[in-house]
Amino acid sequence: MDDSMALMITGGLGLEGMRYFSPFSKSEVSDGDSVWFDRKYNLRRIIYILLLISVIEQNPGPKYTKQTTLDSSPDKNIRELIVALSDKMEDWHGKLETKLSSVEQGIEKLDCRIQQLETMMDNTAKSVSMNSEKIREMDTRIEFLEMKMRENNLIFHGVEGNEGEDPEESYSTIKQIIADKMQIPEKINILQCRRLSKRARAPLLVSIPDHNERIKLFKNAFKLRNFKIYIRKDYTLGIREQRRILIAKRKELLTSGTFAKLRDNKLIAAGIKYQVVNRKIVSPNGAEL
């Protein structure tokens, strides 16, 4: 088969002829054995190639140029995408650095503010501590002054009387108790005498300015026990609360066989003077009882 015949065949058959002469078909021989390569196959292969060449020449497609190849290259698209992503990342990086700088400045300002607040709190704590110390000192001084004002007073408990009695009646009652029951013939100078409430058996407050006269009354106070009358000093509210704690402790010590006595707001046990500090009984060196 020469070139003119091949061209004639390819020109007349086109794509249908290509399908017919495709070498990818199976041929059979008379004895039933299947074979893939025989003379018919070789002829069909040559015709198929010629048909394929004819189709390509009739439909050459777009003209090939270097520029076209580069423009349609996937590598160029990838490069452009990488460049775009790089630009975007640089933009994001710049914005992120700006944000981080702003956050760092905010943190620095916050640290400064926290330091200022801590300094203010320290100063406030120091001021409160100083004021608390001053208040304690003032309370001690006030209590001392109040005790000085009350040191002339004696409190008589268990004295019978009338509900809502006036000071004159109370004064007469006390004078009779001193003369008859305490058996003190000397006249005692009494500045004031009154009930602490309107109750009939309310304690009587008796003010005696002379120290020696007060001592004389205390020395003869034991004579009133048979009448269930007791004499106490006029303590402040704070000292009365301390004495309640100390009296309860004294009872415990006496029960356990330890001698202890109460003197004002002090408890003396084993030769040591204890006092109440924050509702705790402590010695001068801070040891708890």
GROMACS .gro file of C-alpha atoms in nm:
model
  289
    1MET     CA    1   0.000   0.000   0.000
    2ASP     CA    2   0.152   0.333  -0.110
    3ASP     CA    3   0.096   0.683   0.027
    4SER     CA    4  -0.168   0.776  -0.233
    5MET     CA    5  -0.379   0.477  -0.139
    6ALA     CA    6  -0.342   0.548   0.232
    7LEU     CA    7  -0.448   0.906   0.185
    8MET     CA    8  -0.743   0.797  -0.025
    9ILE     CA    9  -0.848   0.551   0.237
   10THR     CA   10  -0.803   0.791   0.528
   11GLY     CA   11  -0.972   1.073   0.354
   12GLY     CA   12  -1.277   0.862   0.273
   13LEU     CA   13  -1.322   0.680   0.600
   14GLY     CA   14  -1.261   0.942   0.869
   15LEU     CA   15  -1.344   0.856   1.233
   16GLU     CA   16  -1.576   0.565   1.143
   17GLY     CA   17  -1.294   0.405   0.948
   18MET     CA   18  -1.064   0.453   1.243
   19ARG     CA   19  -1.305   0.263   1.466
   20TYR     CA   20  -1.329  -0.018   1.211
   21PHE     CA   21  -0.958  -0.049   1.157
   22SER     CA   22  -0.870  -0.015   1.523
   23PRO     CA   23  -0.596  -0.270   1.605
   24PHE     CA   24  -0.754  -0.330   1.949
   25SER     CA   25  -0.988  -0.606   1.829
   26LYS     CA   26  -0.946  -0.978   1.848
   27SER     CA   27  -0.916  -1.199   1.531
   28GLU     CA   28  -0.982  -1.571   1.513
   29VAL     CA   29  -0.832  -1.851   1.292
   30SER     CA   30  -1.004  -2.159   1.162
   31ASP     CA   31  -0.871  -2.399   1.424
   32GLY     CA   32  -1.039  -2.193   1.712
   33ASP     CA   33  -0.716  -2.072   1.870
   34SER     CA   34  -0.714  -1.700   1.964
   35VAL     CA   35  -0.418  -1.493   1.849
   36TRP     CA   36  -0.336  -1.124   1.882
   37PHE     CA   37  -0.069  -1.063   1.624
   38ASP     CA   38  -0.119  -1.180   1.264
   39ARG     CA   39  -0.098  -1.025   0.922
   40LYS     CA   40  -0.451  -0.888   0.943
   41TYR     CA   41  -0.357  -0.719   1.271
   42ASN     CA   42  -0.047  -0.560   1.117
   43LEU     CA   43  -0.250  -0.427   0.824
   44ARG     CA   44  -0.515  -0.288   1.055
   45ARG     CA   45  -0.248  -0.120   1.267
   46ILE     CA   46  -0.094   0.054   0.967
   47ILE     CA   47  -0.434   0.174   0.845
   48TYR     CA   48  -0.527   0.297   1.196
   49ILE     CA   49  -0.207   0.501   1.225
   50LEU     CA   50  -0.270   0.656   0.884
   51LEU     CA   51  -0.626   0.742   0.983
   52LEU     CA   52  -0.504   0.897   1.308
   53ILE     CA   53  -0.250   1.112   1.121
   54SER     CA   54  -0.520   1.230   0.879
   55VAL     CA   55  -0.752   1.333   1.164
   56ILE     CA   56  -0.477   1.534   1.336
   57GLU     CA   57  -0.389   1.714   1.009
   58GLN     CA   58  -0.754   1.799   0.943
   59ASN     CA   59  -0.795   1.929   1.303
   60PRO     CA   60  -0.457   2.070   1.405
   61GLY     CA   61  -0.592   2.264   1.710
   62PRO     CA   62  -0.448   2.601   1.833
   63LYS     CA   63  -0.116   2.718   1.709
   64TYR     CA   64   0.169   2.645   1.946
   65THR     CA   65   0.364   2.940   2.076
   66LYS     CA   66   0.599   2.972   2.369
   67GLN     CA   67   0.393   3.251   2.515
   68THR     CA   68   0.074   3.046   2.494
   69THR     CA   69   0.241   2.758   2.673
   70LEU     CA   70   0.370   2.980   2.952
   71ASP     CA   71   0.038   3.161   2.991
   72SER     CA   72  -0.156   2.840   3.025
   73SER     CA   73   0.106   2.674   3.244
   74PRO     CA   74  -0.021   2.551   3.584
   75ASP     CA   75   0.312   2.656   3.739
   76LYS     CA   76   0.237   3.020   3.656
   77ASN     CA   77  -0.102   2.999   3.827
   78ILE     CA   78   0.059   2.844   4.132
   79ARG     CA   79   0.326   3.118   4.137
   80GLU     CA   80   0.061   3.386   4.112
   81LEU     CA   81  -0.135   3.223   4.394
   82ILE     CA   82   0.178   3.203   4.608
   83VAL     CA   83   0.257   3.572   4.542
   84ALA     CA   84  -0.102   3.668   4.633
   85LEU     CA   85  -0.089   3.461   4.950
   86SER     CA   86   0.249   3.611   5.044
   87ASP     CA   87   0.111   3.963   5.000
   88LYS     CA   88  -0.192   3.872   5.208
   89MET     CA   89   0.024   3.719   5.481
   90GLU     CA   90   0.244   4.028   5.490
   91ASP     CA   91  -0.067   4.241   5.527
   92TRP     CA   92  -0.197   4.017   5.805
   93HIS     CA   93   0.144   4.017   5.969
   94GLY     CA   94   0.152   4.396   5.971
   95LYS     CA   95  -0.196   4.418   6.116
   96LEU     CA   96  -0.109   4.153   6.376
   97GLU     CA   97   0.205   4.340   6.480
   98THR     CA   98  -0.001   4.657   6.518
   99LYS     CA   99  -0.255   4.472   6.732
  100LEU     CA  100   0.019   4.313   6.943
  101SER     CA  101   0.184   4.650   6.995
  102SER     CA  102  -0.149   4.795   7.105
  103VAL     CA  103  -0.207   4.502   7.342
  104GLU     CA  104   0.144   4.537   7.489
  105GLN     CA  105   0.084   4.906   7.550
  106GLY     CA  106  -0.246   4.823   7.717
  107ILE     CA  107  -0.075   4.562   7.936
  108GLU     CA  108   0.194   4.813   8.036
  109LYS     CA  109  -0.073   5.067   8.131
  110LEU     CA  110  -0.258   4.797   8.323
  111ASP     CA  111   0.061   4.700   8.509
  112CYS     CA  112   0.120   5.063   8.602
  113ARG     CA  113  -0.237   5.092   8.725
  114ILE     CA  114  -0.206   4.771   8.928
  115GLN     CA  115   0.116   4.898   9.086
  116GLN     CA  116  -0.058   5.224   9.174
  117LEU     CA  117  -0.349   5.035   9.328
  118GLU     CA  118  -0.113   4.808   9.523
  119THR     CA  119   0.070   5.114   9.655
  120MET     CA  120  -0.261   5.273   9.750
  121MET     CA  121  -0.370   4.952   9.924
  122ASP     CA  122  -0.042   4.929  10.114
  123ASN     CA  123  -0.075   5.291  10.223
  124THR     CA  124  -0.438   5.230  10.321
  125ALA     CA  125  -0.343   4.918  10.518
  126LYS     CA  126  -0.071   5.110  10.699
  127SER     CA  127  -0.311   5.394  10.768
  128VAL     CA  128  -0.576   5.152  10.897
  129SER     CA  129  -0.318   4.981  11.117
  130MET     CA  130  -0.201   5.313  11.258
  131ASN     CA  131  -0.559   5.427  11.310
  132SER     CA  132  -0.647   5.097  11.476
  133GLU     CA  133  -0.353   5.137  11.712
  134LYS     CA  134  -0.459   5.492  11.788
  135ILE     CA  135  -0.815   5.377  11.848
  136ARG     CA  136  -0.694   5.110  12.090
  137GLU     CA  137  -0.485   5.369  12.272
  138MET     CA  138  -0.782   5.603  12.286
  139ASP     CA  139  -1.008   5.325  12.412
  140THR     CA  140  -0.755   5.246  12.684
  141ARG     CA  141  -0.733   5.610  12.784
  142ILE     CA  142  -1.112   5.651  12.779
  143GLU     CA  143  -1.156   5.339  12.990
  144PHE     CA  144  -0.892   5.465  13.233
  145LEU     CA  145  -1.064   5.803  13.260
  146GLU     CA  146  -1.401   5.636  13.300
  147MET     CA  147  -1.261   5.422  13.579
  148LYS     CA  148  -1.124   5.731  13.746
  149MET     CA  149  -1.471   5.880  13.732
  150ARG     CA  150  -1.624   5.561  13.869
  151GLU     CA  151  -1.368   5.493  14.140
  152ASN     CA  152  -1.576   5.683  14.398
  153ASN     CA  153  -1.879   5.465  14.326
  154LEU     CA  154  -1.987   5.147  14.501
  155ILE     CA  155  -2.266   4.917  14.385
  156PHE     CA  156  -2.489   4.754  14.650
  157HIS     CA  157  -2.663   4.438  14.524
  158GLY     CA  158  -2.960   4.268  14.691
  159VAL     CA  159  -3.100   4.572  14.872
  160GLU     CA  160  -3.481   4.560  14.902
  161GLY     CA  161  -3.673   4.868  14.791
  162ASN     CA  162  -3.980   4.997  14.617
  163GLU     CA  163  -4.045   5.000  14.246
  164GLY     CA  164  -3.967   5.346  14.108
  165GLU     CA  165  -3.842   5.478  14.443
  166ASP     CA  166  -3.682   5.823  14.445
  167PRO     CA  167  -3.318   5.901  14.543
  168GLU     CA  168  -3.420   6.022  14.890
  169GLU     CA  169  -3.567   5.684  14.976
  170SER     CA  170  -3.255   5.511  14.844
  171TYR     CA  171  -3.034   5.743  15.049
  172SER     CA  172  -3.224   5.663  15.371
  173THR     CA  173  -3.205   5.290  15.299
  174ILE     CA  174  -2.825   5.297  15.253
  175LYS     CA  175  -2.768   5.503  15.568
  176GLN     CA  176  -2.969   5.249  15.767
  177ILE     CA  177  -2.772   4.955  15.621
  178ILE     CA  178  -2.439   5.119  15.702
  179ALA     CA  179  -2.536   5.204  16.060
  180ASP     CA  180  -2.737   4.896  16.158
  181LYS     CA  181  -2.620   4.603  15.948
  182MET     CA  182  -2.259   4.703  15.889
  183GLN     CA  183  -2.229   4.852  16.240
  184ILE     CA  184  -2.031   5.159  16.135
  185PRO     CA  185  -2.123   5.442  16.374
  186GLU     CA  186  -1.923   5.711  16.199
  187LYS     CA  187  -2.102   5.923  15.947
  188ILE     CA  188  -2.018   5.837  15.586
  189ASN     CA  189  -2.022   6.121  15.337
  190ILE     CA  190  -2.250   6.011  15.051
  191LEU     CA  191  -2.266   6.237  14.745
  192GLN     CA  192  -2.514   6.037  14.544
  193CYS     CA  193  -2.745   5.739  14.589
  194ARG     CA  194  -2.985   5.603  14.327
  195ARG     CA  195  -3.125   5.286  14.176
  196LEU     CA  196  -2.978   5.174  13.843
  197SER     CA  197  -3.328   5.092  13.719
  198LYS     CA  198  -3.690   5.123  13.827
  199ARG     CA  199  -3.705   4.767  13.959
  200ALA     CA  200  -3.757   4.724  14.332
  201ARG     CA  201  -3.443   4.515  14.380
  202ALA     CA  202  -3.232   4.701  14.125
  203PRO     CA  203  -2.868   4.762  14.235
  204LEU     CA  204  -2.799   5.082  14.424
  205LEU     CA  205  -2.519   5.314  14.310
  206VAL     CA  206  -2.361   5.493  14.605
  207SER     CA  207  -2.097   5.763  14.545
  208ILE     CA  208  -1.847   5.813  14.830
  209PRO     CA  209  -1.561   6.057  14.752
  210ASP     CA  210  -1.337   5.971  15.047
  211HIS     CA  211  -1.104   5.682  14.974
  212ASN     CA  212  -1.063   5.582  15.339
  213GLU     CA  213  -1.438   5.567  15.387
  214ARG     CA  214  -1.471   5.336  15.086
  215ILE     CA  215  -1.199   5.112  15.232
  216LYS     CA  216  -1.388   5.102  15.564
  217LEU     CA  217  -1.707   4.991  15.387
  218PHE     CA  218  -1.521   4.716  15.200
  219LYS     CA  219  -1.364   4.588  15.523
  220ASN     CA  220  -1.707   4.552  15.684
  221ALA     CA  221  -1.882   4.417  15.374
  222PHE     CA  222  -1.862   4.058  15.508
  223LYS     CA  223  -2.127   4.154  15.772
  224LEU     CA  224  -2.384   4.183  15.492
  225ARG     CA  225  -2.354   3.824  15.371
  226ASN     CA  226  -2.621   3.703  15.611
  227PHE     CA  227  -2.859   3.955  15.453
  228LYS     CA  228  -2.755   3.850  15.099
  229ILE     CA  229  -2.626   4.197  15.024
  230TYR     CA  230  -2.301   4.238  14.830
  231ILE     CA  231  -2.081   4.539  14.755
  232ARG     CA  232  -1.892   4.572  14.425
  233LYS     CA  233  -1.689   4.843  14.256
  234ASP     CA  234  -1.851   5.036  13.974
  235TYR     CA  235  -1.662   4.880  13.681
  236THR     CA  236  -1.693   4.985  13.321
  237LEU     CA  237  -1.879   4.766  13.074
  238GLY     CA  238  -1.553   4.638  12.926
  239ILE     CA  239  -1.409   4.542  13.262
  240ARG     CA  240  -1.734   4.374  13.365
  241GLU     CA  241  -1.714   4.156  13.054
  242GLN     CA  242  -1.350   4.070  13.132
  243ARG     CA  243  -1.442   3.984  13.491
  244ARG     CA  244  -1.713   3.742  13.372
  245ILE     CA  245  -1.449   3.552  13.174
  246LEU     CA  246  -1.202   3.559  13.463
  247ILE     CA  247  -1.463   3.448  13.720
  248ALA     CA  248  -1.549   3.143  13.508
  249LYS     CA  249  -1.178   3.057  13.480
  250ARG     CA  250  -1.127   3.104  13.854
  251LYS     CA  251  -1.400   2.850  13.925
  252GLU     CA  252  -1.225   2.598  13.699
  253LEU     CA  253  -0.893   2.652  13.877
  254LEU     CA  254  -1.047   2.621  14.222
  255THR     CA  255  -1.223   2.299  14.116
  256SER     CA  256  -0.891   2.154  13.998
  257GLY     CA  257  -0.724   2.248  14.327
  258THR     CA  258  -0.534   2.557  14.209
  259PHE     CA  259  -0.573   2.865  14.424
  260ALA     CA  260  -0.667   3.179  14.233
  261LYS     CA  261  -0.811   3.515  14.328
  262LEU     CA  262  -0.968   3.798  14.133
  263ARG     CA  263  -0.856   4.156  14.163
  264ASP     CA  264  -1.046   4.402  13.944
  265ASN     CA  265  -0.979   4.279  13.587
  266LYS     CA  266  -0.681   4.060  13.681
  267LEU     CA  267  -0.671   3.693  13.779
  268ILE     CA  268  -0.384   3.594  14.006
  269ALA     CA  269  -0.285   3.227  13.994
  270ALA     CA  270   0.047   3.075  14.106
  271GLY     CA  271   0.182   3.427  14.158
  272ILE     CA  272   0.114   3.530  13.796
  273LYS     CA  273  -0.129   3.805  13.699
  274TYR     CA  274  -0.344   3.712  13.401
  275GLN     CA  275  -0.567   3.943  13.202
  276VAL     CA  276  -0.815   3.914  12.915
  277VAL     CA  277  -0.693   4.006  12.566
  278ASN     CA  278  -0.930   3.942  12.275
  279ARG     CA  279  -1.138   3.719  12.504
  280LYS     CA  280  -0.832   3.506  12.585
  281ILE     CA  281  -0.669   3.485  12.927
  282VAL     CA  282  -0.298   3.551  12.888
  283SER     CA  283   0.002   3.622  13.106
  284PRO     CA  284   0.228   3.929  13.066
  285ASN     CA  285   0.457   3.728  12.834
  286GLY     CA  286   0.163   3.622  12.616
  287ALA     CA  287   0.120   3.265  12.742
  288GLU     CA  288  -0.242   3.149  12.759
  289LEU     CA  289  -0.385   3.014  13.081
   0.00000   0.00000   0.00000
